[in-house]
Amino acid sequence: MSVQDLGDKVILTHPDDKSSTATILKYGATVFSWKLNGTEQLWLSDAAKLDGSRPVRGGIPLVFPVFGKNTTDEHLSKLPQHGLARNSTWEFLGQTKSDPPTVQFALSPDNANKELTKLWPFDFVLLLTVQLGRDYLKTDIEVQNPSTTREFKFNWLFHTYLKIEDIEGTLVSNLVGVKLYDQLLKQSYIDKHPVITISDETDCIYQNVDENRLIQVVDRGQPVHTVKRHNLPDTVVWNPWTEKAGGMADFEPKDGFLQMVCIEPGHVHDLITLAPGQSWSAYQLLYKEQLKYQAI
Ligand SMILES: O=P(O)(O)OC[C@H]1O[C@H](O)[C@H](O)[C@@H](O)[C@@H]1O
């Protein structure tokens, strides 16, 4: 059975390898587990809420229609950090393919968090497609504007928590030479480091990253994760480190930041404007690839 609907969550099992699975919570349409040959690829806090009481701390939370906290847009500025997609229960539309197992989820004002759609009163349809490949996990998003009269502006981001052995031996590659906005320093600069190493709180938005750059998480010389993006020009690299992790009630264990790094593909450097009747789509592909240091 390659797709099981268990009520609050859906489990995909690859037909060629029963130990490769993906589990999606309908709340937030959050992929909170991706096992490849039985090995978990995503980091999930031990204190993550999976009961719909708050966004999932880990996996791949979905960020829409705003990344972070907007302070300028009349409506977006009323929404909580990261918007309403991750704290709404999506409708499971069912299986679109059995091999590779592929399923779809939908969100609109009909089923989105009512308190939040009051604050952001626009008509929208989100369609998330999750595909479990033999050695990859692909998440596609389509954002539709069904209105015939009103445009809306939005950000989109896959807030992906990647599981690693040890942050001290890990680096992130192929972002050299990219302009970033450092959310901690509140400064923009070009990252001239050949690779990113993380030894403290890190919160950087890499902007307009060439789509041909394969972002790799490399653990002691071995690429453990490769992230390919389509139509997602920006990538946030985030690690809360000790103090911030200590301040998050749903972040456990408190030293769990040593086993995770967030690589978050999105469109966040500015707002996308979607005209009436138009749609926008993008995807994130997580897969295994040999080491590829690129100079783009
Ligand atoms: O705690 P959350 O609302 O899930 O946000 C967690 C993090 O998300 C992103 O990575 C932002 O760049 C960070 O500034 C933020 O702390």
mmCIF file of C-alpha atoms and ligand atoms in Angstrom:
data_model
loop_
_atom_site.group_PDB
_atom_site.id
_atom_site.type_symbol
_atom_site.label_atom_id
_atom_site.label_comp_id
_atom_site.label_asym_id
_atom_site.label_seq_id
_atom_site.Cartn_x
_atom_site.Cartn_y
_atom_site.Cartn_z
ATOM 1 C CA MET A 1 0.000 0.000 0.000
ATOM 2 C CA SER A 2 1.983 3.025 -1.203
ATOM 3 C CA VAL A 3 -0.366 5.652 0.305
ATOM 4 C CA GLN A 4 -2.123 5.343 3.691
ATOM 5 C CA ASP A 5 -4.528 7.980 5.030
ATOM 6 C CA LEU A 6 -4.456 7.691 8.828
ATOM 7 C CA GLY A 7 -6.821 10.593 9.466
ATOM 8 C CA ASP A 8 -4.441 13.243 10.815
ATOM 9 C CA LYS A 9 -1.541 12.183 8.628
ATOM 10 C CA VAL A 10 -0.712 10.434 5.378
ATOM 11 C CA ILE A 11 2.116 7.914 4.960
ATOM 12 C CA LEU A 12 3.799 7.240 1.618
ATOM 13 C CA THR A 13 5.779 3.990 1.230
ATOM 14 C CA HIS A 14 7.971 3.397 -1.784
ATOM 15 C CA PRO A 15 6.878 0.212 -3.628
ATOM 16 C CA ASP A 16 10.488 -0.856 -4.277
ATOM 17 C CA ASP A 17 11.719 -0.244 -0.740
ATOM 18 C CA LYS A 18 9.325 -0.448 2.185
ATOM 19 C CA SER A 19 11.923 1.242 4.406
ATOM 20 C CA SER A 20 11.639 4.434 2.334
ATOM 21 C CA THR A 21 8.700 6.437 3.620
ATOM 22 C CA ALA A 22 7.394 9.980 3.935
ATOM 23 C CA THR A 23 4.862 11.111 6.522
ATOM 24 C CA ILE A 24 2.803 14.258 6.073
ATOM 25 C CA LEU A 25 0.724 15.810 8.857
ATOM 26 C CA LYS A 26 -2.469 17.290 7.422
ATOM 27 C CA TYR A 27 -1.992 20.182 9.858
ATOM 28 C CA GLY A 28 0.230 22.518 7.888
ATOM 29 C CA ALA A 29 0.618 19.810 5.202
ATOM 30 C CA THR A 30 3.921 19.388 7.014
ATOM 31 C CA VAL A 31 6.220 16.594 5.895
ATOM 32 C CA PHE A 32 7.650 15.668 9.288
ATOM 33 C CA SER A 33 9.463 12.512 8.322
ATOM 34 C CA TRP A 34 11.337 11.290 5.237
ATOM 35 C CA LYS A 35 13.106 7.974 5.666
ATOM 36 C CA LEU A 36 15.433 6.824 2.911
ATOM 37 C CA ASN A 37 16.305 3.131 3.261
ATOM 38 C CA GLY A 38 15.134 3.414 6.861
ATOM 39 C CA THR A 39 17.337 6.432 7.690
ATOM 40 C CA GLU A 40 15.549 9.632 8.754
ATOM 41 C CA GLN A 41 16.587 12.618 6.620
ATOM 42 C CA LEU A 42 14.653 15.388 8.367
ATOM 43 C CA TRP A 43 15.188 16.777 11.859
ATOM 44 C CA LEU A 44 12.150 16.833 14.159
ATOM 45 C CA SER A 45 12.166 18.249 17.663
ATOM 46 C CA ASP A 46 11.340 15.750 20.407
ATOM 47 C CA ALA A 47 8.883 18.401 21.620
ATOM 48 C CA ALA A 48 7.316 19.063 18.228
ATOM 49 C CA LYS A 49 3.531 19.360 18.471
ATOM 50 C CA LEU A 50 1.810 16.976 16.031
ATOM 51 C CA ASP A 51 -1.674 17.626 17.406
ATOM 52 C CA GLY A 52 -2.402 20.821 15.499
ATOM 53 C CA SER A 53 -1.845 23.012 18.529
ATOM 54 C CA ARG A 54 1.085 24.829 16.935
ATOM 55 C CA PRO A 55 3.268 24.665 13.816
ATOM 56 C CA VAL A 56 5.538 21.618 13.679
ATOM 57 C CA ARG A 57 9.084 22.277 14.920
ATOM 58 C CA GLY A 58 10.935 20.320 12.271
ATOM 59 C CA GLY A 59 10.343 18.538 8.995
ATOM 60 C CA ILE A 60 9.282 20.900 6.182
ATOM 61 C CA PRO A 61 6.918 23.587 7.522
ATOM 62 C CA LEU A 62 5.353 25.687 4.745
ATOM 63 C CA VAL A 63 5.696 29.469 4.872
ATOM 64 C CA PHE A 64 2.927 31.500 3.142
ATOM 65 C CA PRO A 65 1.886 34.261 2.487
ATOM 66 C CA VAL A 66 4.625 35.978 4.493
ATOM 67 C CA PHE A 67 8.180 35.037 5.471
ATOM 68 C CA GLY A 68 9.139 36.272 8.921
ATOM 69 C CA LYS A 69 7.203 39.266 10.238
ATOM 70 C CA ASN A 70 6.131 41.863 7.654
ATOM 71 C CA THR A 71 6.042 45.456 8.923
ATOM 72 C CA THR A 72 4.992 47.379 5.819
ATOM 73 C CA ASP A 73 2.148 45.653 3.965
ATOM 74 C CA GLU A 74 -1.344 46.613 5.232
ATOM 75 C CA HIS A 75 -2.579 43.021 5.465
ATOM 76 C CA LEU A 76 0.565 40.872 5.640
ATOM 77 C CA SER A 77 1.758 42.898 8.632
ATOM 78 C CA LYS A 78 -1.247 41.629 10.601
ATOM 79 C CA LEU A 79 -0.216 37.971 10.221
ATOM 80 C CA PRO A 80 1.988 36.083 12.698
ATOM 81 C CA GLN A 81 5.548 35.170 11.735
ATOM 82 C CA HIS A 82 5.618 32.925 8.661
ATOM 83 C CA GLY A 83 1.932 33.374 7.900
ATOM 84 C CA LEU A 84 -0.973 30.927 7.932
ATOM 85 C CA ALA A 85 -0.092 27.838 5.812
ATOM 86 C CA ARG A 86 1.804 25.991 8.558
ATOM 87 C CA ASN A 87 -0.955 26.518 11.094
ATOM 88 C CA SER A 88 -3.964 25.506 9.025
ATOM 89 C CA THR A 89 -5.271 22.028 8.385
ATOM 90 C CA TRP A 90 -5.018 21.248 4.683
ATOM 91 C CA GLU A 91 -7.425 19.049 2.732
ATOM 92 C CA PHE A 92 -5.949 15.726 1.581
ATOM 93 C CA LEU A 93 -6.936 15.432 -2.089
ATOM 94 C CA GLY A 94 -5.602 11.897 -2.486
ATOM 95 C CA GLN A 95 -3.052 10.018 -4.568
ATOM 96 C CA THR A 96 -2.130 11.238 -8.020
ATOM 97 C CA LYS A 97 0.446 8.483 -8.738
ATOM 98 C CA SER A 98 1.226 5.151 -7.102
ATOM 99 C CA ASP A 99 4.793 4.783 -8.407
ATOM 100 C CA PRO A 100 6.466 6.892 -7.317
ATOM 101 C CA PRO A 101 3.877 7.513 -4.579
ATOM 102 C CA THR A 102 2.535 11.033 -5.102
ATOM 103 C CA VAL A 103 -0.171 12.840 -3.155
ATOM 104 C CA GLN A 104 -1.785 16.276 -3.109
ATOM 105 C CA PHE A 105 -3.040 18.613 -0.398
ATOM 106 C CA ALA A 106 -5.040 21.844 -0.801
ATOM 107 C CA LEU A 107 -5.591 24.974 1.255
ATOM 108 C CA SER A 108 -7.993 27.861 0.623
ATOM 109 C CA PRO A 109 -9.995 30.279 2.782
ATOM 110 C CA ASP A 110 -12.594 27.477 3.028
ATOM 111 C CA ASN A 111 -10.305 25.397 5.275
ATOM 112 C CA ALA A 112 -7.521 27.775 6.344
ATOM 113 C CA ASN A 113 -7.224 29.075 9.914
ATOM 114 C CA LYS A 114 -10.237 31.399 10.133
ATOM 115 C CA GLU A 115 -8.634 33.873 12.557
ATOM 116 C CA LEU A 116 -5.781 34.368 10.144
ATOM 117 C CA THR A 117 -7.792 34.592 6.934
ATOM 118 C CA LYS A 118 -9.726 37.414 8.640
ATOM 119 C CA LEU A 119 -6.427 39.241 8.955
ATOM 120 C CA TRP A 120 -5.418 38.448 5.383
ATOM 121 C CA PRO A 121 -8.742 38.571 3.491
ATOM 122 C CA PHE A 122 -7.716 37.327 0.043
ATOM 123 C CA ASP A 123 -9.000 34.503 -2.111
ATOM 124 C CA PHE A 124 -6.275 31.924 -2.788
ATOM 125 C CA VAL A 125 -5.762 28.236 -3.506
ATOM 126 C CA LEU A 126 -2.575 26.382 -2.539
ATOM 127 C CA LEU A 127 -1.874 22.977 -4.051
ATOM 128 C CA LEU A 128 0.996 21.006 -2.504
ATOM 129 C CA THR A 129 2.230 17.878 -4.281
ATOM 130 C CA VAL A 130 4.522 15.495 -2.372
ATOM 131 C CA GLN A 131 6.371 12.811 -4.325
ATOM 132 C CA LEU A 132 8.455 10.067 -2.684
ATOM 133 C CA GLY A 133 11.053 8.897 -5.167
ATOM 134 C CA ARG A 134 13.381 5.918 -4.751
ATOM 135 C CA ASP A 135 16.099 8.270 -3.509
ATOM 136 C CA TYR A 136 14.461 11.710 -3.433
ATOM 137 C CA LEU A 137 11.631 13.742 -1.947
ATOM 138 C CA LYS A 138 10.027 16.368 -4.175
ATOM 139 C CA THR A 139 7.597 19.002 -2.923
ATOM 140 C CA ASP A 140 5.825 21.128 -5.533
ATOM 141 C CA ILE A 141 3.689 24.133 -4.688
ATOM 142 C CA GLU A 142 1.145 25.909 -6.879
ATOM 143 C CA VAL A 143 -0.338 29.199 -5.686
ATOM 144 C CA GLN A 144 -3.525 30.253 -7.516
ATOM 145 C CA ASN A 145 -5.432 33.540 -7.471
ATOM 146 C CA PRO A 146 -9.058 32.588 -8.216
ATOM 147 C CA SER A 147 -10.258 36.172 -7.796
ATOM 148 C CA THR A 148 -11.450 37.970 -10.916
ATOM 149 C CA THR A 149 -10.794 41.388 -9.454
ATOM 150 C CA ARG A 150 -8.086 41.432 -6.744
ATOM 151 C CA GLU A 151 -4.374 40.737 -6.897
ATOM 152 C CA PHE A 152 -2.439 39.635 -3.814
ATOM 153 C CA LYS A 153 1.199 39.759 -2.773
ATOM 154 C CA PHE A 154 3.008 36.873 -1.059
ATOM 155 C CA ASN A 155 6.220 35.103 -0.104
ATOM 156 C CA TRP A 156 6.693 31.344 -0.329
ATOM 157 C CA LEU A 157 9.322 29.237 1.528
ATOM 158 C CA PHE A 158 9.937 25.579 2.321
ATOM 159 C CA HIS A 159 11.309 25.726 5.882
ATOM 160 C CA THR A 160 13.319 22.516 5.616
ATOM 161 C CA TYR A 161 15.025 21.093 8.733
ATOM 162 C CA LEU A 162 17.754 18.737 7.493
ATOM 163 C CA LYS A 163 19.100 16.100 9.862
ATOM 164 C CA ILE A 164 22.897 15.855 10.172
ATOM 165 C CA GLU A 165 25.314 13.931 12.350
ATOM 166 C CA ASP A 166 27.144 16.873 13.901
ATOM 167 C CA ILE A 167 27.092 20.551 12.940
ATOM 168 C CA GLU A 168 30.767 20.849 13.942
ATOM 169 C CA GLY A 169 31.826 18.581 11.080
ATOM 170 C CA THR A 170 29.284 19.930 8.604
ATOM 171 C CA LEU A 171 29.517 22.556 5.905
ATOM 172 C CA VAL A 172 27.108 24.033 3.364
ATOM 173 C CA SER A 173 28.527 24.506 -0.107
ATOM 174 C CA ASN A 174 27.896 26.343 -3.398
ATOM 175 C CA LEU A 175 26.702 29.628 -1.940
ATOM 176 C CA VAL A 176 30.086 31.363 -2.310
ATOM 177 C CA GLY A 177 29.910 34.795 -3.918
ATOM 178 C CA VAL A 178 26.177 35.177 -3.257
ATOM 179 C CA LYS A 179 24.790 38.356 -1.709
ATOM 180 C CA LEU A 180 23.099 37.671 1.601
ATOM 181 C CA TYR A 181 21.115 39.583 4.198
ATOM 182 C CA ASP A 182 22.298 38.646 7.678
ATOM 183 C CA GLN A 183 19.189 38.843 9.886
ATOM 184 C CA LEU A 184 21.282 38.979 13.049
ATOM 185 C CA LEU A 185 23.697 41.699 11.949
ATOM 186 C CA LYS A 186 20.919 43.357 9.923
ATOM 187 C CA GLN A 187 23.457 43.824 7.165
ATOM 188 C CA SER A 188 23.824 42.754 3.543
ATOM 189 C CA TYR A 189 27.143 41.518 2.185
ATOM 190 C CA ILE A 190 28.648 39.091 -0.300
ATOM 191 C CA ASP A 191 29.574 35.746 1.238
ATOM 192 C CA LYS A 192 33.197 35.272 0.203
ATOM 193 C CA HIS A 193 33.712 32.092 2.223
ATOM 194 C CA PRO A 194 34.267 29.070 -0.040
ATOM 195 C CA VAL A 195 31.869 27.093 2.190
ATOM 196 C CA ILE A 196 29.562 27.903 5.100
ATOM 197 C CA THR A 197 30.482 26.475 8.497
ATOM 198 C CA ILE A 198 28.200 26.997 11.487
ATOM 199 C CA SER A 199 29.479 27.533 15.020
ATOM 200 C CA ASP A 200 26.935 30.015 16.383
ATOM 201 C CA GLU A 201 23.415 31.253 15.738
ATOM 202 C CA THR A 202 23.081 31.698 11.985
ATOM 203 C CA ASP A 203 20.209 33.373 10.140
ATOM 204 C CA CYS A 204 21.156 34.409 6.601
ATOM 205 C CA ILE A 205 18.969 35.001 3.562
ATOM 206 C CA TYR A 206 21.007 34.199 0.427
ATOM 207 C CA GLN A 207 19.370 36.187 -2.352
ATOM 208 C CA ASN A 208 18.922 35.396 -6.049
ATOM 209 C CA VAL A 209 20.867 32.149 -5.882
ATOM 210 C CA ASP A 210 21.383 30.817 -9.415
ATOM 211 C CA GLU A 211 19.050 27.856 -9.931
ATOM 212 C CA ASN A 212 22.010 25.793 -11.214
ATOM 213 C CA ARG A 213 23.703 26.006 -7.836
ATOM 214 C CA LEU A 214 23.146 22.702 -6.067
ATOM 215 C CA ILE A 215 23.177 23.502 -2.370
ATOM 216 C CA GLN A 216 24.923 20.645 -0.582
ATOM 217 C CA VAL A 217 25.224 19.799 3.098
ATOM 218 C CA VAL A 218 28.565 18.041 3.458
ATOM 219 C CA ASP A 219 29.504 16.008 6.508
ATOM 220 C CA ARG A 220 33.236 15.316 6.832
ATOM 221 C CA GLY A 221 33.647 15.292 3.069
ATOM 222 C CA GLN A 222 30.511 13.305 2.297
ATOM 223 C CA PRO A 223 27.480 15.105 0.768
ATOM 224 C CA VAL A 224 24.589 14.064 3.001
ATOM 225 C CA HIS A 225 21.939 16.310 1.471
ATOM 226 C CA THR A 226 21.570 18.002 -1.910
ATOM 227 C CA VAL A 227 18.887 20.639 -2.453
ATOM 228 C CA LYS A 228 17.697 21.541 -5.950
ATOM 229 C CA ARG A 229 15.243 24.413 -6.381
ATOM 230 C CA HIS A 230 12.954 25.660 -9.151
ATOM 231 C CA ASN A 231 11.601 29.200 -9.148
ATOM 232 C CA LEU A 232 12.829 29.749 -5.588
ATOM 233 C CA PRO A 233 15.560 32.367 -5.937
ATOM 234 C CA ASP A 234 16.396 32.739 -2.252
ATOM 235 C CA THR A 235 17.693 30.325 0.373
ATOM 236 C CA VAL A 236 17.739 30.894 4.128
ATOM 237 C CA VAL A 237 20.435 29.151 6.147
ATOM 238 C CA TRP A 238 19.369 28.954 9.792
ATOM 239 C CA ASN A 239 20.600 27.401 12.978
ATOM 240 C CA PRO A 240 19.246 28.688 16.326
ATOM 241 C CA TRP A 241 22.259 27.566 18.379
ATOM 242 C CA THR A 242 22.208 27.423 22.168
ATOM 243 C CA GLU A 243 20.400 30.557 23.318
ATOM 244 C CA LYS A 244 17.621 30.648 20.729
ATOM 245 C CA ALA A 245 17.053 26.885 21.023
ATOM 246 C CA GLY A 246 16.895 27.356 24.787
ATOM 247 C CA GLY A 247 14.152 29.932 24.345
ATOM 248 C CA MET A 248 11.919 27.735 22.175
ATOM 249 C CA ALA A 249 9.628 25.539 24.290
ATOM 250 C CA ASP A 250 9.091 23.116 21.401
ATOM 251 C CA PHE A 251 12.805 22.757 20.609
ATOM 252 C CA GLU A 252 14.110 19.601 22.270
ATOM 253 C CA PRO A 253 16.630 18.325 23.066
ATOM 254 C CA LYS A 254 18.154 21.726 23.814
ATOM 255 C CA ASP A 255 21.379 20.673 22.079
ATOM 256 C CA GLY A 256 19.404 19.390 19.107
ATOM 257 C CA PHE A 257 20.760 22.277 17.045
ATOM 258 C CA LEU A 258 23.977 20.221 16.772
ATOM 259 C CA GLN A 259 22.115 17.692 14.613
ATOM 260 C CA MET A 260 20.247 20.018 12.273
ATOM 261 C CA VAL A 261 20.642 22.757 9.734
ATOM 262 C CA CYS A 262 17.779 24.573 8.025
ATOM 263 C CA ILE A 263 18.210 25.060 4.287
ATOM 264 C CA GLU A 264 15.088 26.979 3.330
ATOM 265 C CA PRO A 265 14.422 27.583 -0.403
ATOM 266 C CA GLY A 266 11.948 30.394 -1.004
ATOM 267 C CA HIS A 267 11.016 33.650 -2.636
ATOM 268 C CA VAL A 268 11.439 36.043 0.268
ATOM 269 C CA HIS A 269 13.664 38.952 -0.832
ATOM 270 C CA ASP A 270 10.579 40.674 -2.137
ATOM 271 C CA LEU A 271 6.870 39.975 -2.548
ATOM 272 C CA ILE A 272 5.435 38.139 -5.552
ATOM 273 C CA THR A 273 2.345 39.841 -6.993
ATOM 274 C CA LEU A 274 -0.258 37.414 -8.310
ATOM 275 C CA ALA A 275 -2.804 39.014 -10.646
ATOM 276 C CA PRO A 276 -6.438 37.842 -10.778
ATOM 277 C CA GLY A 277 -6.714 34.434 -12.454
ATOM 278 C CA GLN A 278 -2.949 33.850 -12.417
ATOM 279 C CA SER A 279 -0.932 31.091 -10.730
ATOM 280 C CA TRP A 280 2.658 30.653 -9.565
ATOM 281 C CA SER A 281 4.545 27.411 -8.994
ATOM 282 C CA ALA A 282 7.856 26.201 -7.614
ATOM 283 C CA TYR A 283 9.487 23.101 -6.204
ATOM 284 C CA GLN A 284 12.146 21.824 -3.823
ATOM 285 C CA LEU A 285 13.940 18.548 -4.574
ATOM 286 C CA LEU A 286 15.869 16.825 -1.789
ATOM 287 C CA TYR A 287 18.097 14.039 -3.086
ATOM 288 C CA LYS A 288 21.502 12.372 -2.944
ATOM 289 C CA GLU A 289 24.244 13.545 -5.260
ATOM 290 C CA GLN A 290 28.006 13.164 -5.334
ATOM 291 C CA LEU A 291 30.104 16.046 -4.082
ATOM 292 C CA LYS A 292 29.834 18.909 -6.573
ATOM 293 C CA TYR A 293 31.765 22.045 -5.725
ATOM 294 C CA GLN A 294 30.515 24.602 -8.229
ATOM 295 C CA ALA A 295 31.925 27.980 -9.179
ATOM 296 C CA ILE A 296 28.955 29.750 -10.708
HETATM 297 O O1 LIG B 1 10.247 29.902 15.276
HETATM 298 P P1 LIG B 1 9.730 30.054 13.866
HETATM 299 O O2 LIG B 1 8.592 31.019 13.722
HETATM 300 O O3 LIG B 1 9.419 28.700 13.264
HETATM 301 O O4 LIG B 1 10.938 30.678 13.003
HETATM 302 C C1 LIG B 1 12.170 29.963 12.966
HETATM 303 C C2 LIG B 1 13.152 30.705 12.049
HETATM 304 O O5 LIG B 1 12.614 30.694 10.721
HETATM 305 C C3 LIG B 1 13.521 31.243 9.749
HETATM 306 O O6 LIG B 1 14.643 30.436 9.673
HETATM 307 C C4 LIG B 1 13.940 32.675 10.073
HETATM 308 O O7 LIG B 1 14.973 33.083 9.188
HETATM 309 C C5 LIG B 1 14.413 32.779 11.514
HETATM 310 O O8 LIG B 1 14.594 34.160 11.826
HETATM 311 C C6 LIG B 1 13.391 32.155 12.462
HETATM 312 O O9 LIG B 1 13.869 32.198 13.808
#
